Each structure stands twice: as C-alpha cells, then as structure tokens.
Amino acid sequence: MKITVQPALDERQDALVLGIFEEDKEHYKSYHKVLAQEIDDAVEKKIFTPNFGEMYWTRILGLPYKKIMLFGLGKKKEMTVERFRKSLGKAVKCVTSAKLDSFTTNITQMAGSLKEMNHASLGMATAEALILGNYTFTKYLSKEKVEKKKVVKMVSLQWENSSSGFGEGLKTGRVIAEATNYVKDLVNEPAGVANSLYVEKAARDIAACFSKVKINVLNEMELKKLGMNAMLGVNAGSDNPPKLVILEYNGGGAKEKYTAFVGKGITFDSGGYNLKPTKYIEEMKTDMAGAAAVLGTIQVAAELGLQKNLLGVMPLCENMVNGKAQRPGDIVKAYNGKTIEIGNTDAEGRLILADALAYTERKYTPEVIIDLATLTGACVVALGYYAAGLVSKDQELLNSLQEAGSASGDPVWALPFFEDYQDWMDGTISDLNNISQKGKGHEAGSITAGVFLSKFIEKARWAHIDIAGSAYWGVEGAYTQKGATGSGVRVLSYYLLGKERRR
Ligand code: BES
Ligand code: MN
Ligand code: ZN
C-alpha cells in the first residue's frame, strides 16, 4: 500500500473519505458548495449523523471522485488515538468493499488539528490502521478468488501541519504494522505446514536479514543433554522435532543487560491424551502465536535499529498423541530441577515455557523477561478478544506494559496476582502440578497458570502476557480481520520504544 501525505485533498484518488466531527458541520462549505449542501441535507433528513463510526456513501456531480463517504468522527473531546485507528481501518474496509483502489481523506488533518493529539503517535497509528486493515490471507485461495479480493493500493492523506513528527511516525508505524501482518501470516498458516521446522526457518530468515541478529537453535539431543524434560514430554507424541530457537539482537552496548521475550510455540495443540473436543480443537494451529509475536517484535527492533539488547526465545513443540506420548499422571523433571506431575496433558504451554524461562534466565541473566502465550481458555472467558491478560509482581513493569498496550491499541489488562494463590500449583507427590490443586482446578485459571510460570523465574523482573483471546479473533474488528491479529507485536514494540520516543 502506497501512502502519501499532502496539504490538500488529492482529487486523483477513486474515493474521498470525509471525516466530520459533530461540532464541525460548517467546515466543508469552503471546500465544495454542493458537497456541503448534500451533507446538510443528509444530516437534516437524518440519513447521516456524525456520531462516531457512522458512514454514508454518496456521489457529487462536479467532483472527480467515483464515490464519497461521509464518516462520523463523533465529538472532538471524545477523539482518541484508538478511535482514529478505527476510523482509518473502517475507511480501508469500506473502500475495498466498494471495489475501489484508492482514497484520499481529511481524517488525519481533522485529528491532527486537535490540540491534545500528538503528531508522532498519529503518524504511527495511521500506518498501523491502514496496513493492518488492508491485510488478507489469500495463500490458499484459487486465482479467480484472489483477484476478486480487493485491497486498497493507494491512500493520500491530508495533512497541513508542518511538524516532522507525523512523517517519522508513519515510517515507524509501517515497520510495526508490516511485522504484525507477517505474524498474522505465520499464525493463519495451517499446522500441517507451520510445524517447528517452518517456524525455525522463519527465524533463520530474520537472522539472515540483519547483521545484529544472531540465531541459536537447540535440537532434541541438546535439549535432552540440558535436561529440558518438560519440553520433551510435551513433544513426545509428535513426529515433528522439538526446537528451542533463540534470536539475539545486539543493538545496545556490550554491557547492557538483555530484555528477553519468550513466546509459547505449540505448533498444534490437540490437548494430548486429555484430547480437546470438537469446537475447541479446530483453532489450535494458533497455539504458536506467542512465538510468532516474539519473532515479529525482534524484526521490528532490528528494522528500527533500536539501541537495546534483546532475546527472542521460542520453544517449539507439538502436543499430539501416539504410543510415546506423555500420560496424565506422568512426572517430569524440568530444566531447573523441579519435578512436575502432569495433571492434564492439555496444560502443555506452561510446561514448555517452564524450561524456556529457566534456561533463558540461567544462560543470559536478562534484567527483564516477558513471556507471551496463548495459555488459557480462562483468559478468553475473562477478557474476550480485545485485550490480553497480564500477570506480574513488578508494579513498574505492569505500568509500562499497560501504558504501551493502551497507546498501541493492543491492550493488556492486569489480573490480580494474589498471595493466597501462590501455592495453588504445588504438587502432592511432586514439587508442582501443571493444573491447580485447589477447588475444582479451573478457578482463576489464567492467574494460576501465571503462578506456575513464576516458579521458573529466579531474580529477573518478569511479566506474563496471556494472548489466548487477543491473538485470534472470532469476529472482525475495525482494523482487524477474523483470524490472526498479530497481538503482542504492537504492545511490545511500543514498550521498547518507550513513552518518550513515541512523542
Ligand atoms: N492452548 C490452550 C489455551 C487456549 C484456549 C488458547 C483457547 C486459545 C484459545 C492451552 O494449552 C490449554 O489447553 N489450556 C487449558 C488449561 C487447563 C487444562 C488447565 C485450558 O485453558 O483449558
Ligand atoms: Mn492445551
Ligand atoms: Zn496450548
């Protein structure tokens, strides 16, 4: 998608998407008299009101556009960066369904003229909304169907302000959005194709692209030698090999400590012998969305040349059933020496993360570890699709992740980490059990999963993000599609950029 910026509307484009604030209906008189009359008339007849998100297609003889869409921006004081993203995302989707190739819009100019809007943030949000909204996964469609699937090829944005922040933001936003779309491709890819070798190859490709990115892959033999039996147990029933893939991005000083991102990479989660039922098993190709988001985040950091040292850690396994598969009741000894009873073979994500987290901390002593995982159905019940769950004992980390989440439109919502629950994962004949031993076992499932993970962290500042709901939407959003969302890339990218660098 080509994006250009110019001070006036660009009459060479197919469509005009005209944003209108509730307070601002007069504004358009100076632009075009007949259009202004049409707006007045539509408002008067209540065919269109500029409530936020309301849309109305029209045509004006004498204006060069094939179609014109009026878009309600709502009240000025209620405008937010996320509402702005939604406006542009909807614009992209409407122009596509009108079978047009390009549009020009004043929405950028309208939002930019509000005093409280930061121009760099708007630039980032613009690229994100347009590029994320324009995504389609067409790899498996036949040629005729792909040709029918329209995308917007060109957008011309009206922007009269002279500040350089907007243009810089556009560039940063494009990097983040394109990495996010790449993550969507990885997650949408069926598990028969996207196995551990496929994800490993994707990581190798990123390492090959950037001189500051190095890759290290531990194979089954090495995992055995190191004692990563929690990971090996999960993969025991699969014909695909387990892998621990580690990307090192060295953009910071030689003495600067690492920030580690650890992503759950279950390429397919059948549940194991605690087999998932119909209506639950079908989407389980998405269970590597944490690993994919980690990959995307490292790509963003490398492409933007961030001055940080980062690790992207991806334990890759497949949770399957065969004669060698792990059984409920089996006991494994994890990398850090703790023993775990397998109360349920479907609670496998925490097992592979246990080894990956402990190994990452012992080998690299990072200052901060953030893990991302499609970990619990309970998180989808609690928060739905829009936000990911967040668990941490570190208030500062909680604050910066929540701030980054809400600024990026990829929100994370903190769940309480009560002291009273900290022994709920203790085992009876083993150190730990992989399902809660209190109550019926499923209460506060997302929190107790976090409790389990915390037992594999020693000193690092740590946070856990549960993207089970946010990684794969069951419904379409303003700038998301049904299916993979790339959740995690934006919140972590914004976290790395920090508040200051986004201004
Ligand atoms: N991958 C699932 C969690 C999941 C559910 C992700 C829905 C995306 C959408 C995870 O491995 C799992 O099966 N969790 C169990 C844990 C339980 C057995 C303690 C769950 O949530 O049911
Ligand atoms: Mn599972
Ligand atoms: Zn899983």
XYZ file of C-alpha atoms and ligand atoms in Angstrom:
527
model
C 0.000 0.000 0.000
C 1.352 3.337 -1.059
C 0.765 6.162 1.429
C 1.345 9.807 0.529
C 0.874 12.993 2.516
C -0.121 16.348 1.109
C -1.687 19.588 2.390
C -4.910 19.317 0.323
C -7.275 16.505 -0.586
C -5.994 14.581 -3.597
C -8.628 14.616 -6.311
C -6.864 11.945 -8.371
C -7.977 9.172 -5.989
C -11.028 6.956 -6.541
C -12.808 7.836 -3.317
C -12.976 10.655 -0.833
C -13.455 9.653 2.796
C -14.597 12.775 4.545
C -14.374 12.771 8.332
C -16.908 15.005 10.100
C -16.888 15.948 13.775
C -20.271 16.588 15.357
C -19.286 20.182 16.099
C -17.898 20.834 12.670
C -20.586 20.522 10.039
C -19.952 24.002 8.614
C -16.323 23.313 7.874
C -16.965 21.843 4.433
C -18.646 24.870 2.885
C -15.287 26.341 1.938
C -14.257 23.113 0.240
C -17.215 22.470 -2.065
C -20.638 24.067 -2.032
C -22.708 21.169 -3.416
C -20.994 18.695 -1.129
C -21.723 20.950 1.839
C -25.388 21.069 0.794
C -25.504 17.301 0.482
C -24.054 16.948 3.994
C -26.549 19.442 5.423
C -29.428 17.698 3.695
C -28.332 14.214 4.793
C -27.995 15.432 8.376
C -31.324 17.213 8.283
C -33.111 14.150 6.914
C -31.300 12.006 9.486
C -29.821 9.761 6.791
C -26.446 10.568 8.291
C -25.385 11.871 11.694
C -21.717 12.374 12.505
C -21.842 10.016 15.512
C -18.592 8.151 15.836
C -18.312 5.368 13.282
C -21.398 6.282 11.247
C -20.950 6.048 7.482
C -22.792 7.297 4.437
C -21.869 6.836 0.771
C -22.753 9.496 -1.754
C -21.752 10.912 -5.163
C -21.435 14.549 -6.115
C -21.629 15.651 -9.737
C -18.815 18.061 -10.380
C -16.369 16.390 -8.019
C -13.899 13.955 -9.596
C -14.348 11.111 -7.076
C -16.139 7.922 -8.062
C -17.671 7.833 -4.593
C -17.609 9.928 -1.457
C -18.021 8.517 2.022
C -19.055 10.689 4.925
C -17.555 9.336 8.121
C -18.764 10.390 11.551
C -15.887 11.252 13.881
C -18.135 11.877 16.899
C -17.387 14.574 19.467
C -13.999 16.285 19.347
C -13.358 15.775 23.028
C -14.032 12.045 22.703
C -11.476 11.533 19.926
C -8.637 9.196 20.897
C -5.742 7.661 19.006
C -7.569 4.323 19.053
C -10.788 5.901 17.656
C -8.597 7.455 14.983
C -7.169 3.996 14.122
C -10.685 2.594 13.906
C -11.771 5.399 11.564
C -8.964 4.758 9.099
C -9.383 0.996 9.391
C -13.078 1.288 8.534
C -12.252 3.611 5.668
C -9.915 0.989 4.192
C -12.511 -1.748 4.549
C -15.343 0.308 3.046
C -13.289 1.445 0.092
C -12.330 -2.167 -0.565
C -15.908 -3.376 -0.421
C -16.900 -0.572 -2.779
C -14.397 -2.201 -5.175
C -12.235 0.906 -5.410
C -8.433 1.032 -5.429
C -7.593 4.272 -3.696
C -8.856 7.067 -1.482
C -7.957 10.422 -0.082
C -9.063 11.545 3.366
C -9.088 14.519 5.685
C -9.362 12.356 8.825
C -5.629 12.783 9.512
C -5.935 16.547 9.179
C -9.037 16.638 11.398
C -7.427 14.618 14.193
C -4.111 16.445 13.860
C -5.812 19.785 14.396
C -6.965 18.756 17.875
C -4.643 20.315 20.475
C -4.166 17.219 22.618
C -3.185 14.912 19.745
C 0.483 14.062 19.446
C 1.608 14.085 15.835
C 4.152 11.234 16.062
C 1.529 8.993 17.689
C -0.968 9.897 14.978
C 1.579 9.057 12.282
C 2.224 5.656 13.830
C -1.479 4.976 14.278
C -2.164 5.995 10.664
C 0.242 3.467 9.180
C -0.932 0.796 11.623
C -4.636 1.232 10.882
C -4.218 1.380 7.100
C -1.786 -1.513 6.767
C -3.399 -3.774 9.375
C -6.874 -3.015 7.993
C -5.770 -3.895 4.466
C -4.488 -7.387 5.386
C -5.854 -10.511 3.707
C -4.655 -14.113 3.873
C -5.033 -15.377 0.309
C -2.361 -18.082 0.090
C -4.904 -20.901 -0.228
C -7.451 -19.192 -2.480
C -7.604 -20.070 -6.161
C -6.547 -17.385 -8.624
C -10.047 -16.171 -9.511
C -10.907 -15.743 -5.858
C -7.715 -13.828 -5.107
C -8.452 -11.435 -7.964
C -11.899 -10.767 -6.524
C -10.419 -9.977 -3.090
C -9.755 -6.286 -3.313
C -7.173 -4.378 -1.331
C -6.533 -0.645 -1.236
C -3.468 0.174 -3.293
C -3.048 3.860 -2.583
C -4.019 6.336 0.146
C -3.429 10.059 0.081
C -3.642 11.767 3.447
C -4.457 15.377 4.003
C -2.003 16.978 6.427
C -1.426 20.703 6.573
C 0.766 20.818 9.656
C 4.483 21.257 9.208
C 5.692 19.141 12.156
C 8.048 16.334 11.147
C 6.660 14.045 13.844
C 3.843 12.764 11.669
C 6.106 11.596 8.850
C 8.513 9.918 11.254
C 5.579 8.232 12.974
C 4.294 6.946 9.636
C 7.635 5.220 8.992
C 7.775 3.617 12.439
C 4.139 2.581 12.214
C 4.716 0.951 8.851
C 7.546 -1.204 10.248
C 5.377 -2.296 13.179
C 2.306 -2.970 11.022
C 4.185 -4.951 8.385
C 5.829 -7.128 11.049
C 2.377 -7.627 12.598
C 0.932 -8.719 9.257
C 3.831 -11.136 8.842
C 2.982 -12.616 12.247
C -0.645 -12.969 11.114
C 0.572 -14.986 8.118
C 2.526 -17.308 10.423
C -0.437 -17.813 12.747
C -3.007 -18.262 9.961
C -0.828 -20.906 8.317
C -2.234 -24.419 8.950
C -0.310 -26.568 11.421
C 0.404 -29.242 8.839
C 2.673 -26.691 7.176
C 3.706 -24.416 10.042
C 5.491 -27.028 12.157
C 8.603 -26.475 14.268
C 10.907 -26.599 11.234
C 8.814 -23.978 9.443
C 8.916 -21.544 12.364
C 12.632 -22.209 12.829
C 13.152 -21.341 9.148
C 11.209 -18.097 9.615
C 13.549 -17.192 12.493
C 16.608 -18.088 10.409
C 15.362 -15.823 7.620
C 15.163 -12.885 10.039
C 18.660 -13.583 11.373
C 19.953 -13.695 7.798
C 18.458 -10.254 7.081
C 20.088 -8.315 9.902
C 23.760 -8.318 10.923
C 22.861 -7.530 14.545
C 20.616 -10.593 14.845
C 22.180 -13.948 15.673
C 20.390 -17.265 15.905
C 20.959 -20.251 18.112
C 18.865 -23.417 17.804
C 18.868 -26.258 20.322
C 17.753 -29.569 18.820
C 16.291 -32.637 20.527
C 19.687 -34.132 21.502
C 20.834 -30.880 23.080
C 17.527 -30.425 24.897
C 17.963 -33.935 26.323
C 21.502 -33.201 27.483
C 20.380 -29.977 29.144
C 17.528 -31.759 30.944
C 14.629 -29.896 29.383
C 12.268 -32.745 30.098
C 9.166 -30.584 30.496
C 9.532 -29.542 26.863
C 10.465 -33.036 25.700
C 7.475 -34.559 27.477
C 5.082 -32.276 25.608
C 6.614 -33.154 22.241
C 6.865 -36.902 22.968
C 3.730 -37.757 20.961
C 4.715 -35.781 17.868
C 6.589 -36.826 14.741
C 7.969 -33.287 14.407
C 11.183 -32.487 16.298
C 11.155 -30.090 19.285
C 13.302 -26.962 18.923
C 14.397 -24.179 21.193
C 15.095 -21.227 18.912
C 16.882 -18.200 20.350
C 17.346 -14.935 18.479
C 19.850 -12.481 19.960
C 19.531 -8.867 18.875
C 22.519 -6.817 19.949
C 21.624 -3.197 19.256
C 22.736 -1.870 22.642
C 26.038 -1.506 24.482
C 28.181 -4.544 25.257
C 27.480 -4.228 28.987
C 23.773 -3.564 28.702
C 21.593 -6.364 30.060
C 19.154 -8.243 27.878
C 15.416 -7.901 27.795
C 14.084 -11.356 26.924
C 10.820 -12.141 25.148
C 9.765 -15.754 25.461
C 6.900 -16.979 23.259
C 4.852 -20.159 23.502
C 5.337 -22.087 20.278
C 2.945 -25.032 20.246
C 2.536 -25.571 16.511
C -0.588 -27.637 17.157
C -2.349 -28.306 20.458
C -4.536 -31.417 20.240
C -4.676 -31.452 24.041
C -2.724 -34.722 24.133
C -4.466 -37.626 25.921
C -6.694 -35.014 27.551
C -7.870 -34.541 23.986
C -9.656 -31.317 23.090
C -13.289 -31.727 21.974
C -14.826 -30.519 18.712
C -15.352 -26.713 18.756
C -12.115 -26.314 20.742
C -9.522 -28.239 18.759
C -10.087 -26.563 15.361
C -8.245 -23.325 16.069
C -5.255 -24.877 17.735
C -2.890 -24.117 14.869
C -2.817 -20.699 16.545
C -1.079 -22.011 19.650
C 2.266 -20.715 18.392
C 1.049 -17.107 18.288
C 3.302 -16.185 21.232
C 6.414 -17.425 19.442
C 5.310 -15.704 16.224
C 4.790 -12.392 18.058
C 8.260 -12.673 19.598
C 9.682 -13.171 16.107
C 7.800 -10.114 14.848
C 8.997 -7.977 17.750
C 12.644 -8.839 17.120
C 12.098 -7.958 13.471
C 10.685 -4.553 14.453
C 13.628 -3.862 16.792
C 16.159 -4.833 14.113
C 14.460 -2.865 11.370
C 14.179 0.255 13.525
C 17.741 -0.269 14.792
C 16.686 0.113 18.431
C 19.628 0.586 20.796
C 18.791 -2.341 23.039
C 19.937 -5.878 23.630
C 17.077 -8.300 23.180
C 16.427 -12.014 23.188
C 13.635 -13.712 21.309
C 13.153 -17.184 22.765
C 10.809 -19.648 21.055
C 10.243 -23.143 22.445
C 8.640 -25.034 19.540
C 6.729 -28.278 20.176
C 3.616 -30.077 19.027
C 1.125 -31.520 21.534
C -0.028 -34.778 19.926
C -0.996 -38.355 20.805
C 0.719 -41.628 19.945
C 2.196 -44.575 21.836
C 5.090 -42.479 23.078
C 3.010 -39.510 24.170
C 3.040 -38.295 27.745
C 0.227 -39.601 30.000
C -1.797 -37.830 32.661
C -0.077 -38.703 35.930
C 3.433 -38.840 34.481
C 6.083 -36.866 36.324
C 8.821 -34.884 34.563
C 11.889 -33.097 35.928
C 12.233 -29.601 34.444
C 15.487 -27.842 33.474
C 15.696 -26.096 36.863
C 15.379 -29.428 38.755
C 11.768 -29.022 39.871
C 9.515 -32.043 39.358
C 6.085 -31.621 37.756
C 3.158 -34.028 37.769
C 1.170 -33.886 34.538
C -2.307 -33.341 35.963
C -3.578 -32.597 32.459
C -1.754 -33.055 29.156
C -3.670 -30.079 27.753
C -1.908 -27.684 30.144
C 1.190 -28.010 27.951
C 2.054 -24.372 27.261
C 3.251 -23.749 30.806
C 5.448 -26.857 30.568
C 7.415 -25.720 27.538
C 7.603 -22.189 28.956
C 8.906 -23.543 32.275
C 12.024 -24.918 30.609
C 12.414 -21.965 28.245
C 12.098 -19.388 31.037
C 14.507 -21.137 33.402
C 17.062 -21.723 30.645
C 16.856 -18.120 29.411
C 17.450 -16.736 32.875
C 20.341 -19.057 33.771
C 22.119 -18.707 30.434
C 21.694 -14.974 29.763
C 20.742 -13.354 33.139
C 18.383 -10.881 31.469
C 17.122 -7.982 33.554
C 13.569 -8.315 32.253
C 11.713 -11.389 30.962
C 8.324 -11.046 29.311
C 6.560 -14.167 28.107
C 3.712 -14.238 25.607
C 1.438 -17.239 25.355
C -1.952 -18.446 24.148
C -2.083 -20.042 27.561
C -5.611 -20.365 28.910
C -9.192 -20.546 27.714
C -9.999 -18.859 31.032
C -8.378 -15.680 29.703
C -10.747 -15.628 26.722
C -13.683 -16.015 29.115
C -12.414 -13.199 31.343
C -11.382 -10.627 28.733
C -12.711 -11.678 25.327
C -10.712 -10.827 22.229
C -9.850 -7.171 22.685
C -7.299 -7.361 25.499
C -4.625 -9.807 26.594
C -4.241 -10.840 30.242
C -1.226 -9.615 32.192
C 0.320 -11.084 35.330
C 3.344 -9.728 37.201
C 4.627 -8.947 40.680
C 6.570 -5.961 39.325
C 4.441 -2.813 39.535
C 6.719 -0.764 37.295
C 6.648 -3.408 34.581
C 2.856 -3.680 34.906
C 2.543 0.077 34.471
C 4.780 0.346 31.439
C 3.193 -2.639 29.692
C -0.314 -1.350 30.346
C 0.636 2.093 29.088
C 2.249 0.623 25.965
C -0.783 -1.595 25.460
C -3.345 1.171 25.555
C -1.234 3.545 23.440
C -0.746 0.866 20.777
C -4.310 -0.401 20.560
C -3.015 -3.862 21.523
C -4.120 -3.641 25.149
C -3.056 -5.796 28.078
C -5.196 -5.925 31.216
C -3.651 -6.804 34.579
C -5.111 -9.720 36.513
C -4.506 -9.796 40.274
C -1.659 -11.954 41.475
C -2.930 -12.697 44.982
C -0.504 -14.051 47.553
C -3.180 -16.528 48.593
C -2.996 -18.303 45.230
C 0.789 -18.711 45.164
C 0.670 -22.323 46.456
C -2.219 -23.473 44.268
C 0.100 -25.204 41.805
C 2.090 -27.091 44.432
C 2.076 -30.843 43.835
C 1.404 -33.712 46.242
C 3.941 -36.350 45.155
C 5.923 -33.849 43.033
C 7.134 -30.268 43.557
C 4.479 -28.874 41.241
C 1.417 -29.995 39.315
C 0.596 -28.449 35.946
C -3.025 -27.890 36.987
C -4.301 -26.173 40.095
C -4.730 -28.473 43.092
C -7.268 -26.247 44.831
C -11.030 -26.201 44.354
C -12.195 -27.794 41.114
C -8.863 -26.978 39.470
C -10.046 -24.396 36.949
C -10.837 -21.386 39.159
C -8.812 -18.247 38.304
C -7.193 -20.350 35.588
C -5.214 -17.540 33.972
C -3.780 -16.432 37.303
C -2.829 -19.923 38.493
C -1.118 -20.520 35.124
C 0.918 -17.411 35.927
C 1.680 -18.785 39.377
C 3.088 -21.921 37.748
C 5.316 -19.914 35.394
C 6.600 -17.744 38.246
C 8.151 -20.840 39.851
C 10.635 -20.939 36.965
C 11.902 -17.379 37.407
C 14.627 -16.668 39.946
C 15.648 -12.995 40.036
C 14.631 -11.373 36.783
C 11.856 -8.795 36.584
C 9.139 -10.846 34.915
C 5.717 -10.400 33.340
C 3.422 -12.893 31.637
C 1.005 -11.924 28.860
C -1.817 -14.342 28.008
C -2.853 -13.745 24.379
C -5.270 -16.701 24.092
C -8.141 -14.321 23.208
C -6.331 -11.431 21.560
C -4.203 -13.488 19.128
C -7.099 -14.848 17.117
C -10.380 -13.015 16.825
C -13.640 -14.854 16.258
C -15.164 -11.619 14.920
C -13.997 -8.867 12.610
C -12.874 -5.545 14.165
C -12.499 -2.039 12.735
C -8.948 -2.699 11.549
C -8.629 -6.436 12.270
C -9.908 -9.418 10.353
C -11.442 -12.642 11.612
C -8.480 -14.884 12.428
C -4.947 -13.969 13.424
C -4.275 -10.458 14.752
C -0.539 -10.418 15.464
C -1.333 -9.487 19.076
C 1.799 -8.858 21.126
C 3.877 -7.188 18.411
C 2.416 -3.737 18.947
C 2.388 -3.750 22.739
C 5.990 -4.979 22.899
C 7.174 -2.599 20.162
C 5.589 0.364 21.955
C 7.090 -0.888 25.221
C 10.552 -0.956 23.610
C 10.114 2.455 22.019
C 9.166 3.898 25.414
C 6.865 6.836 26.077
C 9.434 9.456 25.140
C 10.344 8.010 21.767
C 6.719 7.881 20.739
C 6.374 11.661 21.125
N -3.781 -23.524 24.032
C -4.682 -23.710 25.101
C -5.367 -22.420 25.525
C -6.249 -21.738 24.508
C -7.624 -21.865 24.586
C -5.712 -20.915 23.536
C -8.430 -21.203 23.671
C -6.516 -20.268 22.624
C -7.870 -20.397 22.688
C -3.950 -24.287 26.308
O -2.888 -25.119 26.028
C -4.921 -25.086 27.105
O -5.370 -26.067 26.599
N -5.220 -24.661 28.333
C -6.121 -25.342 29.179
C -5.548 -25.384 30.581
C -6.303 -26.263 31.540
C -6.170 -27.717 31.123
C -5.741 -26.052 32.912
C -7.464 -24.618 29.146
O -7.469 -23.378 29.089
O -8.485 -25.280 29.111
Mn -3.510 -27.134 25.733
Zn -1.948 -24.807 24.238
